[in-house]
Short mmCIF file of C-alpha atoms in Angstrom, two decimals:
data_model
loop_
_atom_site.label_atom_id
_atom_site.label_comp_id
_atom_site.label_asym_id
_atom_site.label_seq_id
_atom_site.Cartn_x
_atom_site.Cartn_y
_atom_site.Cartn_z
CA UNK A 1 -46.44 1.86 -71.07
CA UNK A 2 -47.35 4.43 -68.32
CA UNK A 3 -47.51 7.97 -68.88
CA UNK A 4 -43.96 9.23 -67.19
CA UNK A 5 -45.99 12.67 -66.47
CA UNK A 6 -48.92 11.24 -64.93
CA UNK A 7 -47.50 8.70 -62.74
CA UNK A 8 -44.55 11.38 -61.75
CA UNK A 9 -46.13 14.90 -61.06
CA UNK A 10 -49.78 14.09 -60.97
CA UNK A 11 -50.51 16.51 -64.71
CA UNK A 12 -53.55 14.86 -65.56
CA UNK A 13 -54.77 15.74 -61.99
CA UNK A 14 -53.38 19.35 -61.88
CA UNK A 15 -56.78 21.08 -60.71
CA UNK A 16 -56.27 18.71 -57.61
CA UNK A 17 -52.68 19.54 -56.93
CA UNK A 18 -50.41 22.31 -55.65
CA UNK A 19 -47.51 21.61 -57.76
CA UNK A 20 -48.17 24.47 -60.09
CA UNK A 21 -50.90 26.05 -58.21
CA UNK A 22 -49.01 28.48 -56.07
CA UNK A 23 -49.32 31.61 -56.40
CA UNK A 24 -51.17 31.39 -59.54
CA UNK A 25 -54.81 31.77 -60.89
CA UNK A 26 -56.31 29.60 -63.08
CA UNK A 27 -58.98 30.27 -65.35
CA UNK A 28 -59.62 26.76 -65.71
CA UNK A 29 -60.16 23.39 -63.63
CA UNK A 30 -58.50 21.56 -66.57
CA UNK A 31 -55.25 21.82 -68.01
CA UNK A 32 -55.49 20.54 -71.49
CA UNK A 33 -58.68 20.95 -73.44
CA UNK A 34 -60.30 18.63 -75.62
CA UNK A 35 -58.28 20.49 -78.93
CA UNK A 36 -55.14 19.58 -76.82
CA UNK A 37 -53.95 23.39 -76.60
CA UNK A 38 -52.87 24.37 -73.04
CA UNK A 39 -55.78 26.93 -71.44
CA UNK A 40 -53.87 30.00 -70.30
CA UNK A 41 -51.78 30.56 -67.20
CA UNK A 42 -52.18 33.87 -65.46
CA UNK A 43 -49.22 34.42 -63.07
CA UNK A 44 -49.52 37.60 -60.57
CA UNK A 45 -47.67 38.33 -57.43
CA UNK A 46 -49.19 37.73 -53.79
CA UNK A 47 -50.27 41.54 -53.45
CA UNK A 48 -50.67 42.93 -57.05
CA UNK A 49 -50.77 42.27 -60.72
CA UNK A 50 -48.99 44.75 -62.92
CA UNK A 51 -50.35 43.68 -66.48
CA UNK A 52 -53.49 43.17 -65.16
CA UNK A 53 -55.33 41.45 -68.65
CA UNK A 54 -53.00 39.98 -69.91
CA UNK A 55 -52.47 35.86 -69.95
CA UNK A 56 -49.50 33.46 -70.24
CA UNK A 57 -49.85 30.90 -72.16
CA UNK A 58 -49.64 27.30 -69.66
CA UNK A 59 -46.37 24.90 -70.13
CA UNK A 60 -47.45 22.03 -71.89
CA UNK A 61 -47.31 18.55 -71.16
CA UNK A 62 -44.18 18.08 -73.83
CA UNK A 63 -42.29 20.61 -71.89
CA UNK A 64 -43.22 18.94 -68.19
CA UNK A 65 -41.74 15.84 -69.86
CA UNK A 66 -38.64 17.71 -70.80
CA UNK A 67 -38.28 19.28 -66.90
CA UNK A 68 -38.43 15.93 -65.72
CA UNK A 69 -36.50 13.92 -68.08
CA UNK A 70 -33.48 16.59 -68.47
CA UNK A 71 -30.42 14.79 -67.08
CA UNK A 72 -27.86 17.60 -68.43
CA UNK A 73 -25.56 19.52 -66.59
CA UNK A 74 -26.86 22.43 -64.58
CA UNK A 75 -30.36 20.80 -65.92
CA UNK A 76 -32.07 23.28 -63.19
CA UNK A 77 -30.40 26.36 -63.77
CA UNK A 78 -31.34 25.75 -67.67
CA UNK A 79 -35.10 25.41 -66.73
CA UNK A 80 -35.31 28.31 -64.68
CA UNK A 81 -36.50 31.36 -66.22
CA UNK A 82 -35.73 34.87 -66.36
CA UNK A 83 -38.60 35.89 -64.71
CA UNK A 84 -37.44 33.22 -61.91
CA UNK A 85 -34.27 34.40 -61.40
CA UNK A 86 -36.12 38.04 -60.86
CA UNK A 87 -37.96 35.75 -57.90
CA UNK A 88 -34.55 34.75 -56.63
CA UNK A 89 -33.42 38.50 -56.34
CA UNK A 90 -36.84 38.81 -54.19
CA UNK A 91 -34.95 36.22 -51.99
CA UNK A 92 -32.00 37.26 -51.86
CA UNK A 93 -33.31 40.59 -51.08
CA UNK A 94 -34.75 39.48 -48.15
CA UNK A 95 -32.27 36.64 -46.53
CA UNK A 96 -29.62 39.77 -47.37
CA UNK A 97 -31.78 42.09 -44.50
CA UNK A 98 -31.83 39.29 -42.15
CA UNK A 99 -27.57 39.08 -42.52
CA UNK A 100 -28.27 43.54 -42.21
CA UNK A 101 -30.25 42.91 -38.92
CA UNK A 102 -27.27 40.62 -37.69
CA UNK A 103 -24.43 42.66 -38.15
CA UNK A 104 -26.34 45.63 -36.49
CA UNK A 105 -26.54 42.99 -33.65
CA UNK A 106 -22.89 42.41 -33.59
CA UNK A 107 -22.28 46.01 -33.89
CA UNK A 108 -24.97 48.30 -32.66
CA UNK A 109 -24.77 51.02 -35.62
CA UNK A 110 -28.31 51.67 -36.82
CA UNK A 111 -27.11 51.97 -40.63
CA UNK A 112 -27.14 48.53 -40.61
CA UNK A 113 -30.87 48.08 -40.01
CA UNK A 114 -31.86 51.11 -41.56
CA UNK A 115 -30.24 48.57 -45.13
CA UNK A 116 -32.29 45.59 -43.67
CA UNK A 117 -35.34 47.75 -44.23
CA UNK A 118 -34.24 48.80 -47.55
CA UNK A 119 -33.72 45.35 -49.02
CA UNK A 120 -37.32 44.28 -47.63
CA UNK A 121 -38.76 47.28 -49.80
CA UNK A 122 -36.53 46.00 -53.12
CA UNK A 123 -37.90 42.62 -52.44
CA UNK A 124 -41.04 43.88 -52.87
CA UNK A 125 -40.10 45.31 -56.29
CA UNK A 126 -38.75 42.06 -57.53
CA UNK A 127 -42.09 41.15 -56.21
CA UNK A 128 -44.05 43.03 -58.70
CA UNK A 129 -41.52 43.30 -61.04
CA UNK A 130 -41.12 39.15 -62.18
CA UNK A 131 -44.64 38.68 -62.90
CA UNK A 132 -44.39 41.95 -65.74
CA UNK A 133 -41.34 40.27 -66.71
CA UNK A 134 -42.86 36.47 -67.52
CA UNK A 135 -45.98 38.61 -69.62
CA UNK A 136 -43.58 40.84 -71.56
CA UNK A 137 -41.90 37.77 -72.78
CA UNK A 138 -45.55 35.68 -72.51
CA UNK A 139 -43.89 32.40 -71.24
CA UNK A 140 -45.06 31.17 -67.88
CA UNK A 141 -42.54 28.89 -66.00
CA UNK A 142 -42.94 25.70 -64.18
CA UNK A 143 -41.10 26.39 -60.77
CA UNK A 144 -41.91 30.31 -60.93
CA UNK A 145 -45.23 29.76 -58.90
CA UNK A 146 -43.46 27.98 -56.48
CA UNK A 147 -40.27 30.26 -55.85
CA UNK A 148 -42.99 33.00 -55.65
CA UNK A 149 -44.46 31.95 -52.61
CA UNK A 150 -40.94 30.47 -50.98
CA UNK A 151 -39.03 34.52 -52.19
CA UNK A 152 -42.79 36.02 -50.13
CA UNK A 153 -41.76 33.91 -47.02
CA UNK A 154 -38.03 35.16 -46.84
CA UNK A 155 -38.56 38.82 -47.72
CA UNK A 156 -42.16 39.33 -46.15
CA UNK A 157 -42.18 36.99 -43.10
CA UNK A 158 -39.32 35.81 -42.11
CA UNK A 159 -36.53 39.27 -42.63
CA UNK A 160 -39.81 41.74 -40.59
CA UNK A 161 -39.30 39.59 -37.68
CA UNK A 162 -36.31 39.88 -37.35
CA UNK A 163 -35.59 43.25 -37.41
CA UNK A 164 -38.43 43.32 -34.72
CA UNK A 165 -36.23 40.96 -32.72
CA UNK A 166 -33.05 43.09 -33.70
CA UNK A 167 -34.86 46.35 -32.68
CA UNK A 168 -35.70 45.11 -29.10
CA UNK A 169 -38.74 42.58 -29.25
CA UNK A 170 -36.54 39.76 -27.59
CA UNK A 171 -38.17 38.47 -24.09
CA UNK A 172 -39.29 34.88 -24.52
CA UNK A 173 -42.96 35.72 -25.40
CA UNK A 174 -42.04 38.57 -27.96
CA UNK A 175 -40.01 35.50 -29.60
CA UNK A 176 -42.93 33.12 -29.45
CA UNK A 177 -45.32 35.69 -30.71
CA UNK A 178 -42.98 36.35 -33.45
CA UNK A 179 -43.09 32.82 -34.39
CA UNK A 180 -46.15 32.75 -34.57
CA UNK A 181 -46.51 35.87 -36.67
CA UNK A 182 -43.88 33.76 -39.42
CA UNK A 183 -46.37 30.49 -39.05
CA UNK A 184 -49.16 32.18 -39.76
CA UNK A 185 -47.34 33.78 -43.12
CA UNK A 186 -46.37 29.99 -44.11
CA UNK A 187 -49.50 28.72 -43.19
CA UNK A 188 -51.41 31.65 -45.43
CA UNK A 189 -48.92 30.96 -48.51
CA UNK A 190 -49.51 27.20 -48.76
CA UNK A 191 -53.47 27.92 -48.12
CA UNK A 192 -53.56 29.90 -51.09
CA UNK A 193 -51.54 27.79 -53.39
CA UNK A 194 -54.29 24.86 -52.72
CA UNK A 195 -57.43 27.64 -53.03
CA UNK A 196 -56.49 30.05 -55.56
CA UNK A 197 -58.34 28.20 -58.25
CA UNK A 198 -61.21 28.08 -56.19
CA UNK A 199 -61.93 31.66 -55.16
CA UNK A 200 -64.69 33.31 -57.60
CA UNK A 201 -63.41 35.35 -61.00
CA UNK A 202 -64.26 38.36 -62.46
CA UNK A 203 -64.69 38.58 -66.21
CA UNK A 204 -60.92 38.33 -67.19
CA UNK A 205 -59.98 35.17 -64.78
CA UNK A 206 -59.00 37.08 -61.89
CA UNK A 207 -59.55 36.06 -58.21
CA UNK A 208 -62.02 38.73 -56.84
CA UNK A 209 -60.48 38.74 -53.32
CA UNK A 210 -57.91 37.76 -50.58
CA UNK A 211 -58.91 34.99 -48.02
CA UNK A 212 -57.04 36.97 -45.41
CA UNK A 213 -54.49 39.40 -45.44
CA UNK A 214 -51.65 39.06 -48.17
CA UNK A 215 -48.17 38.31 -46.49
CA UNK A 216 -46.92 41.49 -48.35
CA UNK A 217 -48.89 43.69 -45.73
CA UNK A 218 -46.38 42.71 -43.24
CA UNK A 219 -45.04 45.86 -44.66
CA UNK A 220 -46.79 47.96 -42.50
CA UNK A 221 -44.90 46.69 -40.04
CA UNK A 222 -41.36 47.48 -41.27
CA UNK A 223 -42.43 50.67 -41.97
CA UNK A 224 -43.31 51.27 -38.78
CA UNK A 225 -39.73 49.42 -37.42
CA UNK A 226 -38.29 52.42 -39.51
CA UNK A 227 -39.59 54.64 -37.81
CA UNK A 228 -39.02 53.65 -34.54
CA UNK A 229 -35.30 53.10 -35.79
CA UNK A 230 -35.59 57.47 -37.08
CA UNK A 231 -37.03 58.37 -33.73
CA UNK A 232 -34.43 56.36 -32.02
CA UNK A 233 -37.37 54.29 -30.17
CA UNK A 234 -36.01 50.84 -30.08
CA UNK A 235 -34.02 48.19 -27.55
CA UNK A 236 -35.00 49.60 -24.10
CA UNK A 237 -36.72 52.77 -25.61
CA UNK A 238 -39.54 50.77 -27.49
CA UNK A 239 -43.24 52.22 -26.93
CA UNK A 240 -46.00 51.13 -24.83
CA UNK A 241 -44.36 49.18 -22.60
CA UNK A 242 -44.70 46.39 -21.21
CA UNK A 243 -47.34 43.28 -19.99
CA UNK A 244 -46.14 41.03 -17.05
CA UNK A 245 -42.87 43.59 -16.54
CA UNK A 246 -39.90 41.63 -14.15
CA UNK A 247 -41.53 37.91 -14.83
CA UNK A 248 -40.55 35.44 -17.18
CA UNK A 249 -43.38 36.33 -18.86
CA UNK A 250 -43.01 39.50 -20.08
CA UNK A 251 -43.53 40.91 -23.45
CA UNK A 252 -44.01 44.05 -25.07
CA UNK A 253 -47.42 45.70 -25.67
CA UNK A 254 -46.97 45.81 -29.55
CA UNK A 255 -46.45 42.33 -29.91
CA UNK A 256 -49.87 41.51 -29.54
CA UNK A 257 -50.27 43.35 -33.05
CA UNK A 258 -48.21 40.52 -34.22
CA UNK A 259 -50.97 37.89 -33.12
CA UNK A 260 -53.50 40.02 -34.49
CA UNK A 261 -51.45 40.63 -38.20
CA UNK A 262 -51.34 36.28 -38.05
CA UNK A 263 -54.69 35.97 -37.48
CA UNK A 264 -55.84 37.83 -40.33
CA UNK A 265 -53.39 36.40 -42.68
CA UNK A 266 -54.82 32.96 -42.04
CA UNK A 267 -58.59 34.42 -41.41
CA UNK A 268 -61.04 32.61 -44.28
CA UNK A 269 -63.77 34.90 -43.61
CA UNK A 270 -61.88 37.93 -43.97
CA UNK A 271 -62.00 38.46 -47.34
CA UNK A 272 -60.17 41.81 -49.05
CA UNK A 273 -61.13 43.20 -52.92
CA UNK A 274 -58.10 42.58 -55.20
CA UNK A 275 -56.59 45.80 -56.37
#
């Protein structure tokens, strides 16, 4: 009879997969050693670890058997941990400042964008905060790697830009270069969930460096949409100006800094020293 985990999830093969590599570290190729006691799991967010020694223990194989084979009611909101639902709130936090940017589209009062901005910044604290939450209780979780990454997406690529669209980056090039600013945050994410085994350690399992920028330092950029949002710089008033000004080409000078923040997100050379 065939092993339900192997031929389902690919567990005997975990150092080759994704499935529980995202936004993770392991301190091992393997995932059960020859005593048959899971190595440990060390979760940490995409910018910064805030129990920085200490190591969750990794699900073992009976539990993968019991996430697949659970056929109760509400079988995935039983599974989820509370350290995961502190991920969700990183979500939520940022689809909730994309709905801030729209209504301060519908209605033009900056209060509205001014909250978008807010909810980025308690994203990020969710951010940090669900990784201290899984080591105080020392259980790791099987989606939480996953939802990690996803909650990053929402609150660190997708809800900056657009409040940059909200604040006046709209021609048809400042949309493309947008997009391509939120492709190259997706792109990074799923890059590190295959190579975050793979990058050297230091003495207590920890990845020594960044291949690229971390999406989380797309928060220089809504810092710097607040301010243009204080100072009352934004829709027709934004900076710098303009490239190809009257054509159906234009775009504003600052969006280039989007191409450039992409390009070091998905940069493999660029490498930056772990806090």
């Amino acid at each position: 009879m065939s092993d339900p985990i192997a031929s389902t999830s690919g567990f005997k093969k975990l150092s080759d997969s994704s499935a529980i590599a995202s936004d993770s570290e392991f301190d091992t190729d393997e995932v059960i050693n020859s005593s048959n006691k899971p190595h440990p799991l060390r979760r940490s967010s995409s910018l910064f670890s805030l129990a920085s020694k200490d190591e969750l223990p990794r699900p073992d194989k009976k539990e993968y058997t019991a996430f697949i084979e659970d056929n109760r009611h509400f079988s995935l909101i039983r599974n989820l941990h509370m350290a995961d639902f502190i991920t969700l709130l990183n979500g939520f936090s940022g689809f909730y400042s994309i709905i801030s940017c729209l209504r301060y589209t519908l209605t033009g009062k900056s209060h509205y964008v001014q909250r978008a901005h807010f909810f980025i910044c308690l994203g990020l604290f969710f951010d940090f905060f669900d990784g201290r939450v899984a080591r105080l209780r020392n259980k790791s979780s099987l989606m939480g790697q996953e939802l990690d990454s996803l909650a990053d997406l929402i609150s660190f690529g997708v809800s900056p830009a657009t409040i940059a669209f909200a604040i006046g980056f709209q021609s048809t090039v400042d949309v493309l270069l947008l997009t391509f600013w939120v492709l190259c945050g997706l792109t990074r994410l799923a890059r590190f969930n295959i190579t975050a085994q793979m990058i050297p350690k230091d003495e207590h399992g920890k990845s020594k460096y960044f291949e690229g920028f971390p999406i989380p330092t797309n928060l220089f950029w809504v810092f710097f949409f607040a301010f243009l949002v204080y100072k009352d710089l934004i829709l027709d008033k934004l900076p710098f100006g303009f490239f190809f000004k009257g054509s159906a080409f234009e775009f504003h000078t600052i969006s280039l800094g989007f191409v450039l923040q992409g390009c070091a997100e998905i940069s493999k050379s660029l490498r930056i020293p772990k806090p």
